[in-house]
CSV table of C-alpha atoms and ligand atoms in Angstrom, one decimal:
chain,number,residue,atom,x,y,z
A,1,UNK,CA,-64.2,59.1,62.6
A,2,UNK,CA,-64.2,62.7,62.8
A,3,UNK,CA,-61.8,65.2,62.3
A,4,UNK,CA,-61.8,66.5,65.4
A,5,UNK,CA,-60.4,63.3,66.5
A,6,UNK,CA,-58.4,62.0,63.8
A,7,UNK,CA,-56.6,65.6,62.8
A,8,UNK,CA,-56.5,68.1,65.9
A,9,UNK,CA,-54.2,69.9,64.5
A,10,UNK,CA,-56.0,70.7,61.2
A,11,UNK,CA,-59.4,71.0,63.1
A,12,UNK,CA,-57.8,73.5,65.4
A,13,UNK,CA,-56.1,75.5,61.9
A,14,UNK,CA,-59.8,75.5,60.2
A,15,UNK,CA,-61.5,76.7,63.7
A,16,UNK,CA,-58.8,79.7,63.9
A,17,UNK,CA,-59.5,80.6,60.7
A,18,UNK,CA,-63.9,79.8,60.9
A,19,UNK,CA,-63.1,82.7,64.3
A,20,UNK,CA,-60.7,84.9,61.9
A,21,UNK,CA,-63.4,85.4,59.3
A,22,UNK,CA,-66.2,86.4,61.3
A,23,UNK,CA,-64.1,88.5,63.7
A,24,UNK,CA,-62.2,91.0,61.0
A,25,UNK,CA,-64.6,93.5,58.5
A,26,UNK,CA,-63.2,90.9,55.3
A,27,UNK,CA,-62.6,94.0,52.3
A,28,UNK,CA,-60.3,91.8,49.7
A,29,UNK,CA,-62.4,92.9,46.5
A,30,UNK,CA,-62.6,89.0,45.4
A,31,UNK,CA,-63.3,87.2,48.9
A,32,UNK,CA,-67.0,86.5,49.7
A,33,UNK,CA,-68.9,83.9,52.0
A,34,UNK,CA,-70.1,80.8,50.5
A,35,UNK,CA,-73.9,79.7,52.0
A,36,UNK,CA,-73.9,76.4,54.1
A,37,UNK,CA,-75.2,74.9,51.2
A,38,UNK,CA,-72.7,75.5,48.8
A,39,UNK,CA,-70.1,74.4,51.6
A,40,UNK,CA,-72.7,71.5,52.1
A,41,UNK,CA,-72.3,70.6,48.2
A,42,UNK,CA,-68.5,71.1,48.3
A,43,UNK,CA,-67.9,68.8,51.4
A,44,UNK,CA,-69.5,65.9,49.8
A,45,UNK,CA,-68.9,62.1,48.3
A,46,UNK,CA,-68.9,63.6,45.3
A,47,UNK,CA,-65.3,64.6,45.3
A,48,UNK,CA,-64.5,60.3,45.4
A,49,UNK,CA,-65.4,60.6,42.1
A,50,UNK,CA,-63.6,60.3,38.8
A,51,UNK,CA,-65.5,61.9,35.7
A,52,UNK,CA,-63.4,63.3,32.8
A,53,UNK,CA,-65.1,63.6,29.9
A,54,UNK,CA,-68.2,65.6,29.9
A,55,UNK,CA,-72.0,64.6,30.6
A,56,UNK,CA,-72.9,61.4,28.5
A,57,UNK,CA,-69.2,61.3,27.3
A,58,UNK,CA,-67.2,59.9,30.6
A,59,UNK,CA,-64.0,57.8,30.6
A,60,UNK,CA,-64.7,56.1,33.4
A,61,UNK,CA,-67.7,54.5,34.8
A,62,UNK,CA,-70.4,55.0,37.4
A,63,UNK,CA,-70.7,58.6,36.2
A,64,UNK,CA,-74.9,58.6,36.0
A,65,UNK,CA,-75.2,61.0,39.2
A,66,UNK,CA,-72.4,63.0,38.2
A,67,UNK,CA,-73.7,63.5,35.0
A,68,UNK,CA,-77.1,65.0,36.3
A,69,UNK,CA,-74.9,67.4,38.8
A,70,UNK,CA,-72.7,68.5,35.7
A,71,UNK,CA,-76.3,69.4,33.3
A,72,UNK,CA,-77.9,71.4,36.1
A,73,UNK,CA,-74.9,73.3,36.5
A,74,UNK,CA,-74.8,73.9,32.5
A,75,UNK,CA,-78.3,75.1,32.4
A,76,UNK,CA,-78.3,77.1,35.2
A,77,UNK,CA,-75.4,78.9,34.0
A,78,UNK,CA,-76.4,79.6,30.6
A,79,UNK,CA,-80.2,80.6,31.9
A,80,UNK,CA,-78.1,82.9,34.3
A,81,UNK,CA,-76.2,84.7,32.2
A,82,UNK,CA,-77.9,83.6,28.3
A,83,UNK,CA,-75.2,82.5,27.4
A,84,UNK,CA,-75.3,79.0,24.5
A,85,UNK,CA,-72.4,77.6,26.0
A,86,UNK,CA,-71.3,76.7,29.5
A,87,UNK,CA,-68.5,75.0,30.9
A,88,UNK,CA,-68.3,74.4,34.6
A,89,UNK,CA,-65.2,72.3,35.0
A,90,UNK,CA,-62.6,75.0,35.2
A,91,UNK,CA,-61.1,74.9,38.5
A,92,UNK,CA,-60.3,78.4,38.9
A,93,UNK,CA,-60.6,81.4,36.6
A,94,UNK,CA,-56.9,81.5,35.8
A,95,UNK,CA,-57.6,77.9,34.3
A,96,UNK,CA,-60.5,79.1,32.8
A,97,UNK,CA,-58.5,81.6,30.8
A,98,UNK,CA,-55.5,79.5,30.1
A,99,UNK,CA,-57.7,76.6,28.8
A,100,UNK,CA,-59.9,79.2,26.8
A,101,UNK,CA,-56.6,80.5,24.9
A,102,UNK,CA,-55.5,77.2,24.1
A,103,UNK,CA,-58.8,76.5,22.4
A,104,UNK,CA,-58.3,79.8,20.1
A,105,UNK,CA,-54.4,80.6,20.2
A,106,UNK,CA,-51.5,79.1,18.9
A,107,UNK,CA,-48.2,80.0,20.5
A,108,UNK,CA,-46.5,82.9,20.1
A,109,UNK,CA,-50.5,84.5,18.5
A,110,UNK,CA,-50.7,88.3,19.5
A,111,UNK,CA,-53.2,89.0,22.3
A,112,UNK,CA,-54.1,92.1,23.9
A,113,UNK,CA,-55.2,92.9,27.8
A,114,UNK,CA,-55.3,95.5,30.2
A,115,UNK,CA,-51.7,96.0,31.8
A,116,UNK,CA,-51.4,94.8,35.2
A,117,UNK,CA,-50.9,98.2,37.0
A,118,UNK,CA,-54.2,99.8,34.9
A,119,UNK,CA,-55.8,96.6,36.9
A,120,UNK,CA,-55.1,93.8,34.9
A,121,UNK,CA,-55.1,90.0,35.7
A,122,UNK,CA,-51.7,87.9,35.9
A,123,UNK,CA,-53.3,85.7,33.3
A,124,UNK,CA,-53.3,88.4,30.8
A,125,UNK,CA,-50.3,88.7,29.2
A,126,UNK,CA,-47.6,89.3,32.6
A,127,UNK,CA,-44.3,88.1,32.0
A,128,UNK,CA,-44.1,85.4,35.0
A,129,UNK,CA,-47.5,84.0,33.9
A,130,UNK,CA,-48.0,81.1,31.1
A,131,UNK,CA,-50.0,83.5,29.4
A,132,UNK,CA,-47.3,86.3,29.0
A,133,UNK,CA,-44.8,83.2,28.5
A,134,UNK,CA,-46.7,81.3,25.8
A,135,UNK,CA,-48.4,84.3,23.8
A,136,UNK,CA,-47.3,87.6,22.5
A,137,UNK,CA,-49.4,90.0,24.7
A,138,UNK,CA,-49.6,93.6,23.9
A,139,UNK,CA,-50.9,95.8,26.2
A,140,UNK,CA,-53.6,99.0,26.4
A,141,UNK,CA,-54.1,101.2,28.9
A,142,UNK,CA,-56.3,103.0,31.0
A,143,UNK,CA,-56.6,107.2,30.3
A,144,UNK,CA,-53.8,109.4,32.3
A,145,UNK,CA,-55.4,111.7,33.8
A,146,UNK,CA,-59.0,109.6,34.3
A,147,UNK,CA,-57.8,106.2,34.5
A,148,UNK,CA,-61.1,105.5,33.1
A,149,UNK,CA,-60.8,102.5,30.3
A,150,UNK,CA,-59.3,104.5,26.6
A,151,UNK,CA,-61.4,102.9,24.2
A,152,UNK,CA,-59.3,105.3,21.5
A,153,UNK,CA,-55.7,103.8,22.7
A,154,UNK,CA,-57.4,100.4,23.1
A,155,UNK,CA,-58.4,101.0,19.0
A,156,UNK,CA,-54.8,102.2,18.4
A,157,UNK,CA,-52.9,99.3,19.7
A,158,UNK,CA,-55.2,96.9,18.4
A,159,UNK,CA,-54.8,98.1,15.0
A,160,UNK,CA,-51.3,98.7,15.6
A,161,UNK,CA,-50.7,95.2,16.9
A,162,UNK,CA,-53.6,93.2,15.1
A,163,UNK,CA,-54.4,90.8,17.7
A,164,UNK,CA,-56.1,87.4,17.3
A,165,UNK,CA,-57.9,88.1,20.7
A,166,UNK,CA,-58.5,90.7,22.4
A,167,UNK,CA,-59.2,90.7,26.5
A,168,UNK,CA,-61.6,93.1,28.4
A,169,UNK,CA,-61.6,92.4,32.6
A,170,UNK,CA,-60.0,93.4,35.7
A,171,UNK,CA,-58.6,92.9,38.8
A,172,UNK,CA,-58.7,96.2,40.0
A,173,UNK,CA,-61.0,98.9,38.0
A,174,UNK,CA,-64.1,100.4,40.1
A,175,UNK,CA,-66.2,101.7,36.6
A,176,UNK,CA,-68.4,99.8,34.2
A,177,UNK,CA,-66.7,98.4,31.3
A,178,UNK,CA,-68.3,98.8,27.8
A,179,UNK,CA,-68.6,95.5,26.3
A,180,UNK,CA,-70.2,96.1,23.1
A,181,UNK,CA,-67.5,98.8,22.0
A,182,UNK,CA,-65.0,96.5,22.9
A,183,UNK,CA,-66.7,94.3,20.1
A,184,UNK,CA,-66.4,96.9,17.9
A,185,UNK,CA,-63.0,97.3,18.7
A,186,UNK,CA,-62.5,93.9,18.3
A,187,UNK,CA,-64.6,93.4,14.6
A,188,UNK,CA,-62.3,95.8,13.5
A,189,UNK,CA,-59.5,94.1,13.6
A,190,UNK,CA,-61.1,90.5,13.3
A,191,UNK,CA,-60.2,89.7,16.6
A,192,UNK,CA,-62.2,88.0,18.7
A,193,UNK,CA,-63.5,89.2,22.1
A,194,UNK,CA,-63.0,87.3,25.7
A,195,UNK,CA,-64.5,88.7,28.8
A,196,UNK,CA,-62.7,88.2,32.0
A,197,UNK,CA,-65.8,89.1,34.3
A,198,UNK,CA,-64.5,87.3,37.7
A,199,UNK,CA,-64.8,90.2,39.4
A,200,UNK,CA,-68.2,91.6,38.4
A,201,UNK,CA,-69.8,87.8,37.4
A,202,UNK,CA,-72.2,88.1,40.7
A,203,UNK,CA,-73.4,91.8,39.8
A,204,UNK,CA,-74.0,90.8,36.2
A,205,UNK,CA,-75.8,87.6,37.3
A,206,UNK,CA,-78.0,90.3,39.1
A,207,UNK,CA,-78.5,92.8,36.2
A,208,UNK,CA,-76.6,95.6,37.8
A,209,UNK,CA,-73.7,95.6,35.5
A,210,UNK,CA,-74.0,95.7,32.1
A,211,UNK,CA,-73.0,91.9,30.4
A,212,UNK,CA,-70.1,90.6,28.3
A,213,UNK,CA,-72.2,88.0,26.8
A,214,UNK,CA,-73.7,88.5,23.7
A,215,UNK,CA,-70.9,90.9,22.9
A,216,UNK,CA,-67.6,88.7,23.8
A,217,UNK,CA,-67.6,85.6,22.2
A,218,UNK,CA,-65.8,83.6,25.1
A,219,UNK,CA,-66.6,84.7,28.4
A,220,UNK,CA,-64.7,83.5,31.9
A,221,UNK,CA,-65.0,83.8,35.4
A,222,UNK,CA,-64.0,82.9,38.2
A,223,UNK,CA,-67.2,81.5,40.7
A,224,UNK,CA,-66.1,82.9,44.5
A,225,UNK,CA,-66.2,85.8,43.5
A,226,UNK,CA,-69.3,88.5,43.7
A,227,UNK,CA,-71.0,85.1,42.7
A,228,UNK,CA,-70.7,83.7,46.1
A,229,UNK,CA,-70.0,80.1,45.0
A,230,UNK,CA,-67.3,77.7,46.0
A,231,UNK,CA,-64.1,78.7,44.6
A,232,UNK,CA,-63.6,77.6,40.9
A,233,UNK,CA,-64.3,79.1,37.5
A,234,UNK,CA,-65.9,78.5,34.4
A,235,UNK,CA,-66.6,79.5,30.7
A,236,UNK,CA,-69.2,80.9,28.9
A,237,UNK,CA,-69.3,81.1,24.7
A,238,UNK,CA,-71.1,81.4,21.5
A,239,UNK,CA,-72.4,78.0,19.8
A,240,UNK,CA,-69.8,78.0,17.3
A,241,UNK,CA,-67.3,78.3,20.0
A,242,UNK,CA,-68.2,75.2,22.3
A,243,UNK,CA,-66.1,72.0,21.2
A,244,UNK,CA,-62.7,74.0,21.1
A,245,UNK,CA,-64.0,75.1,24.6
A,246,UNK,CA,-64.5,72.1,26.0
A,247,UNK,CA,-61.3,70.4,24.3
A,248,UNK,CA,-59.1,73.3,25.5
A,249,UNK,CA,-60.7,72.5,29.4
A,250,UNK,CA,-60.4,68.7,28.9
A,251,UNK,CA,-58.0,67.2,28.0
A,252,UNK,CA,-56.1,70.6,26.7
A,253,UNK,CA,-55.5,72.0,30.1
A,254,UNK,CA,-57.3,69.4,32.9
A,255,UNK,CA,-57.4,66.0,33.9
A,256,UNK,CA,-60.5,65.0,36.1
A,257,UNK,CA,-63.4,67.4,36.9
A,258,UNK,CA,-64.1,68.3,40.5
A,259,UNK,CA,-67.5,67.5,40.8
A,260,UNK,CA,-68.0,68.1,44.5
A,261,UNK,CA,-67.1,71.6,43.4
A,262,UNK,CA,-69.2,71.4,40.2
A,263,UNK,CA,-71.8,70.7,42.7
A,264,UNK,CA,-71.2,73.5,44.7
A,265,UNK,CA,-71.6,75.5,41.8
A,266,UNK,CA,-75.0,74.0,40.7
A,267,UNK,CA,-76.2,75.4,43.8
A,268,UNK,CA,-74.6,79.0,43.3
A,269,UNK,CA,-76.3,79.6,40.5
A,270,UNK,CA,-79.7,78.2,42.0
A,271,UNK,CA,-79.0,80.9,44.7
A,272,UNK,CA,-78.1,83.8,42.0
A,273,UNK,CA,-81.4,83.3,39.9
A,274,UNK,CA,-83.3,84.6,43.2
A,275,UNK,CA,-84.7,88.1,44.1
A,276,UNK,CA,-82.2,87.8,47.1
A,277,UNK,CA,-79.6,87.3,44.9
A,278,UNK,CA,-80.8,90.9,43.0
A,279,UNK,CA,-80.4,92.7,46.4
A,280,UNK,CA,-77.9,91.7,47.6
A,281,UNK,CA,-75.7,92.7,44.4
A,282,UNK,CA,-77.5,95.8,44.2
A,283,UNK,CA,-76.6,96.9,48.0
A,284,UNK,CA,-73.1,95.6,46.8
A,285,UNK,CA,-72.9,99.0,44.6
A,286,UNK,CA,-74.6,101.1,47.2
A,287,UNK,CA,-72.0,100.5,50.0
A,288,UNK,CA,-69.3,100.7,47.6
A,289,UNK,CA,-70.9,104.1,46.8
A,290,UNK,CA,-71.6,105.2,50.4
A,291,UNK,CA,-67.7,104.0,51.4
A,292,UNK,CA,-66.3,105.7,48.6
A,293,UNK,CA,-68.0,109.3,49.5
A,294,UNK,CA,-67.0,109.0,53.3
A,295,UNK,CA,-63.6,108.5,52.3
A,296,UNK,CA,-63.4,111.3,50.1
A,297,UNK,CA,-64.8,113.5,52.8
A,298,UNK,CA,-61.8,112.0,54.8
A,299,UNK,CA,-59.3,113.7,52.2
A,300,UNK,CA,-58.4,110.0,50.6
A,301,UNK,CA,-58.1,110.0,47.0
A,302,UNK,CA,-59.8,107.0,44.8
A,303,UNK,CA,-58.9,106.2,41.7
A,304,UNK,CA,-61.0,107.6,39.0
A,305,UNK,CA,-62.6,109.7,41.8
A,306,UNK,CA,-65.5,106.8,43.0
A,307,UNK,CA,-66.9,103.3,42.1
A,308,UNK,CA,-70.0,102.2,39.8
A,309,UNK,CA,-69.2,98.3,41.1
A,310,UNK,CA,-68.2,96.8,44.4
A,311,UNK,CA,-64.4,98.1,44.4
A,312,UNK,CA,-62.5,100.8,45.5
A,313,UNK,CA,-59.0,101.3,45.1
A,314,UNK,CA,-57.2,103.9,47.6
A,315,UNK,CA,-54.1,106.0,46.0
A,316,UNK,CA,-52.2,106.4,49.2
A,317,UNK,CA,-49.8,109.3,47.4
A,318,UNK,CA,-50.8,111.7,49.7
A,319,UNK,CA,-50.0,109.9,52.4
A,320,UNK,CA,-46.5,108.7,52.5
A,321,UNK,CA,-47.1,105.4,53.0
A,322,UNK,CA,-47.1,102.0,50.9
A,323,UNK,CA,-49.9,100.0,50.3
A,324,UNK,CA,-48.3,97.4,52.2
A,325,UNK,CA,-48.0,99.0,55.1
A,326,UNK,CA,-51.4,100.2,55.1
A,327,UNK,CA,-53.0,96.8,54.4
A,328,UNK,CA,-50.9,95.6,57.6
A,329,UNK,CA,-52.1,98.1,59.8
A,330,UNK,CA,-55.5,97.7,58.8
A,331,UNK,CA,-55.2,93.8,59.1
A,332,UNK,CA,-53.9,95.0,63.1
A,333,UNK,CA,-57.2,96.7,63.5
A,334,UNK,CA,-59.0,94.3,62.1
A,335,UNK,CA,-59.9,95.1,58.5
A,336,UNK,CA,-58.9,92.7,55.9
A,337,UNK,CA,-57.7,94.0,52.5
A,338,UNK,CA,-54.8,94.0,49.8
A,339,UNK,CA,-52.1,96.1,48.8
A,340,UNK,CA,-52.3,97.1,45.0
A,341,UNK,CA,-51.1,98.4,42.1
A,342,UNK,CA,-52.5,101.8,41.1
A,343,UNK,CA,-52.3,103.1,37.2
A,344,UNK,CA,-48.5,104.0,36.3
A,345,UNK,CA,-47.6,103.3,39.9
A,346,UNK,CA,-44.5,104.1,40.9
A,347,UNK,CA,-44.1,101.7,43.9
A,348,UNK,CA,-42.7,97.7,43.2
A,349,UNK,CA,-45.8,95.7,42.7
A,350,UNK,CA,-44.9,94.3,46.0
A,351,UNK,CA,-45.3,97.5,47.8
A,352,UNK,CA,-48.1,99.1,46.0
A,353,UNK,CA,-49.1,102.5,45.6
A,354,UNK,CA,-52.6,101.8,47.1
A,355,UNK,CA,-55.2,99.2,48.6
A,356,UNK,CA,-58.4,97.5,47.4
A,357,UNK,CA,-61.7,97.4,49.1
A,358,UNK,CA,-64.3,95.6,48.3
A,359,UNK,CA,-68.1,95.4,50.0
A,360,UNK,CA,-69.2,91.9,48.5
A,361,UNK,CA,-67.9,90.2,51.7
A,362,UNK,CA,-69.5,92.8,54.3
A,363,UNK,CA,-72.6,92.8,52.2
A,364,UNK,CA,-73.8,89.6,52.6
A,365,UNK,CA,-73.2,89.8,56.4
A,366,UNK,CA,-76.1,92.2,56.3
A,367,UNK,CA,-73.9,95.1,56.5
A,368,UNK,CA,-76.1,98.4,54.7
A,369,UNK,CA,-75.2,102.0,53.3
A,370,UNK,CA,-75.6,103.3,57.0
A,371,UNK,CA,-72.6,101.2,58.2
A,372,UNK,CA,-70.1,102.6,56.0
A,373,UNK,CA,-69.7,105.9,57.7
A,374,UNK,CA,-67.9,103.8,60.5
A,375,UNK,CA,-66.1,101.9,58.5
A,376,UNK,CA,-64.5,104.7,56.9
A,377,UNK,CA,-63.8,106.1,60.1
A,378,UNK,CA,-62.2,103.2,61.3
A,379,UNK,CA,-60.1,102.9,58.3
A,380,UNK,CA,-59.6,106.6,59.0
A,381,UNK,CA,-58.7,106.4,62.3
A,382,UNK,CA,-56.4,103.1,61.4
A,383,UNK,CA,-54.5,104.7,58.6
A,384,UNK,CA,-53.7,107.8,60.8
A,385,UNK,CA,-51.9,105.3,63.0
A,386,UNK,CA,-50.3,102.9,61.6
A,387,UNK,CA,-47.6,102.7,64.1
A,388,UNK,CA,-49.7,103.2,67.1
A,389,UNK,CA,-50.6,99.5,68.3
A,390,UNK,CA,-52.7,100.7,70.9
A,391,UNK,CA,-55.5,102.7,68.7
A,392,UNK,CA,-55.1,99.5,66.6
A,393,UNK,CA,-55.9,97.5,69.2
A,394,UNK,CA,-59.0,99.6,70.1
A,395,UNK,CA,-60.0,99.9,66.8
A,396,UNK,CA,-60.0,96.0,66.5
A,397,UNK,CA,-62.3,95.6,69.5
A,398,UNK,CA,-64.8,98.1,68.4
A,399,UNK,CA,-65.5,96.8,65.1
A,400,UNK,CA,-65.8,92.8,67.0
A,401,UNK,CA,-67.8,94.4,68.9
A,402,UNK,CA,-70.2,95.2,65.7
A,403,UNK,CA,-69.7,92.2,64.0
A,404,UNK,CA,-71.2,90.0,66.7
A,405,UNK,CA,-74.5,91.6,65.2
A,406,UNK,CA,-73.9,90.2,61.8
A,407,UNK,CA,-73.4,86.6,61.2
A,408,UNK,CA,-71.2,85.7,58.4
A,409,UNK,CA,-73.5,83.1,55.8
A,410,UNK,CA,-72.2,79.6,55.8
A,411,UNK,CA,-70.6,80.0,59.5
A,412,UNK,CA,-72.6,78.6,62.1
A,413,UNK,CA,-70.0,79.2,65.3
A,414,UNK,CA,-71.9,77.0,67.6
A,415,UNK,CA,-70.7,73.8,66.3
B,501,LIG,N1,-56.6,87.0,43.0
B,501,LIG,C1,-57.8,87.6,42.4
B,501,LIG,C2,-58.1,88.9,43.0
B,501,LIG,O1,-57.9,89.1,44.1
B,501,LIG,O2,-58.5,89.8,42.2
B,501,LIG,C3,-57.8,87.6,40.9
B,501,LIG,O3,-57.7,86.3,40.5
């Protein structure tokens, strides 16, 4: 039976939300559009199945196929990124990182990440998180004045605070992280190195950001990302690294794989080995670029003055309003983003002293660097009037209007 007919109520939720995403300009920095073939892989029989364990090494039965799914996602991932190690089973990046500290931590072990308002991750180190609850995190910052990364104050603390591990990623920071400093950093100290790359994971995939791996000896990510694949995560590391991996993954921090979702994977990475792939991450930076300019000719200030990757963060200080009021107006007109945290923000984390944009989303609708000069104007126009419903409204219908040009990947409206 279909769902149509068994669930209307569900099948009328998912079509709202099928009309939501391909009628709104979809900015959040993380979201993307899966293809219909990852969706294909996600939606299969393969999620009846029960697998723990890992290929060749199952607990239960009748695992042959699933074993053949899980090695082609392995392999594609570490021919992807050259890494030794891959781990696909993670089922989100926040696992990935909580299952990747249990393999190297003990409780109460000193770890260092990026604080949350410089554009850190919950998972590293914030007090309401297991992470911040389990281990002793110690923070560094990003500069003052630049709110570029301070490789100086990142070497202070971490001699200061001798960490066991030492984590480089972001949530929320639009320039290019240096990987193999942060090695340095980390030798120093004899910590060892773990790359968050969630948000980037897609542009390094493509060679248009500079890689974590070979420098950080774990490596996680999150795979709906820039990466375009169903939403999950996984783990990349060094040789050495790969039983207390997989142990802290299964059993340390999971039960049974999703392999539907392993699937879905499998065919991600297929998709970001191609020459598509390459362009599509590399127009990723140039609209990012293009937005960021046209915004700055509209007297908004970014953080660190521009972008290098496929985020921008807007500090609305000279504006008067909060980040949360801004990301609802936008939502009004039809622009989809978040309220953020900017560096040493003064605003509750709840409010936010700015918003994130991202251009994965509107990139792989098609959307190039020509495009962005109306998209700044509508966020112009929109942010000059947040409490006037009706240029909201009109805003909303003119950039429908332009969508209908661009499909979104993965959506096919007809059925
Ligand atoms: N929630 C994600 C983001 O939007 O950046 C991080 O996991």
């Amino acid at each position: 039976m279909s769902l149509s007919s068994t669930d209307p109520e569900i099948t009328q939720a998912i079509s709202e939300e099928t009309i939501r995403q391909t009628r709104a300009l979809e900015m959040i920095a993380s979201e993307n559009y899966a293809s219909a073939a990852v969706l294909e892989a996600v939606g299969s029989v393969l999620t009846n199945k029960y697998s723990e364990g890992y290929p060749g090494s199952r607990y239960y039965n009748g695992n042959g196929v699933m074993d053949t799914v899980e090695r082609l996602a392995r392999e594609r991932a570490k021919s992807l990124f050259g890494a030794d190690h891959a781990n696909l089973q993670p089922h989100s990046g926040a696992q990935a990182n909580m299952a990747a500290y249990l393999a190297v931590l003990d409780p109460g072990d000193t770890v260092m990440g990026l604080k949350l308002d410089s554009g850190g991750h919950l998972t590293h180190g914030s007090p309401v998180n297991a992470s911040g609850k389990t281990y002793n995190f110690v923070s560094y910052e990003v500069d003052r004045d630049t709110h570029l990364i301070d490789y100086e104050s990142m070497r202070n603390t971490a001699k200061a605070s001798r960490p066991k591990l030492i984590i480089v990623g972001a949530t929320a920071y639009p320039r290019l992280w240096d990987f193999a400093k942060a090695r340095e950093i980390a030798d120093e100290v004899g910590a060892l190195l773990l790359a968050d790359m969630a948000h980037i994971s897609g542009l390094i995939a493509a060679g248009v950001h500079p890689t974590p791996v070979g420098h950080a000896q774990i490596t996680t990510s999150s795979t709906h990302k820039t990466l375009r694949g169903p939403r999950g995560g996984m783990i990349l590391c060094d040789r050495e690294l790969r039983r207390k991996i997989n142990s802290g993954v299964f059993p340390g921090t999971q039960g049974g794989p999703m392999m539907h979702v392993i699937a879905g994977k499998a065919v991600m990475l297929k998709e970001a080995a191609t020459n598509e792939f390459k362009e599509y991450a590399t127009q990723i930076i140039a609209n990012a670029k293009t937005l960021a300019d046209h915004l700055q000719r509209n007297d908004f200030n970014l953080v660190t003055g521009g972008t290098d990757n496929h985020l921008l963060l807007i500090d609305l200080n000279n504006r008067s309003i909060t980040g949360r009021d801004a990301a609802d107006a936008l939502e009004r007109a039809g622009i989809v983003t978040n309220f953020n945290s900017i560096p040493f923000d003064d605003k509750p984390v709840r409010e936010g002293g700015g918003i994130r944009l991202g251009t994965p989303a509107i990139t792989s609708r098609g959307l190039k660097e020509n495009h962005m000069s109306s998209i700044a104007e509508w966020i112009t126009r929109a942010l000059n009037n947040i409490q006037n419903e009706i240029e909201l409204e009109i805003v909303r219908k003119e950039i429908q209007l332009f969508l209908a040009d661009f499909p979104a990947p993965g959506i096919d409206l007809n059925t």
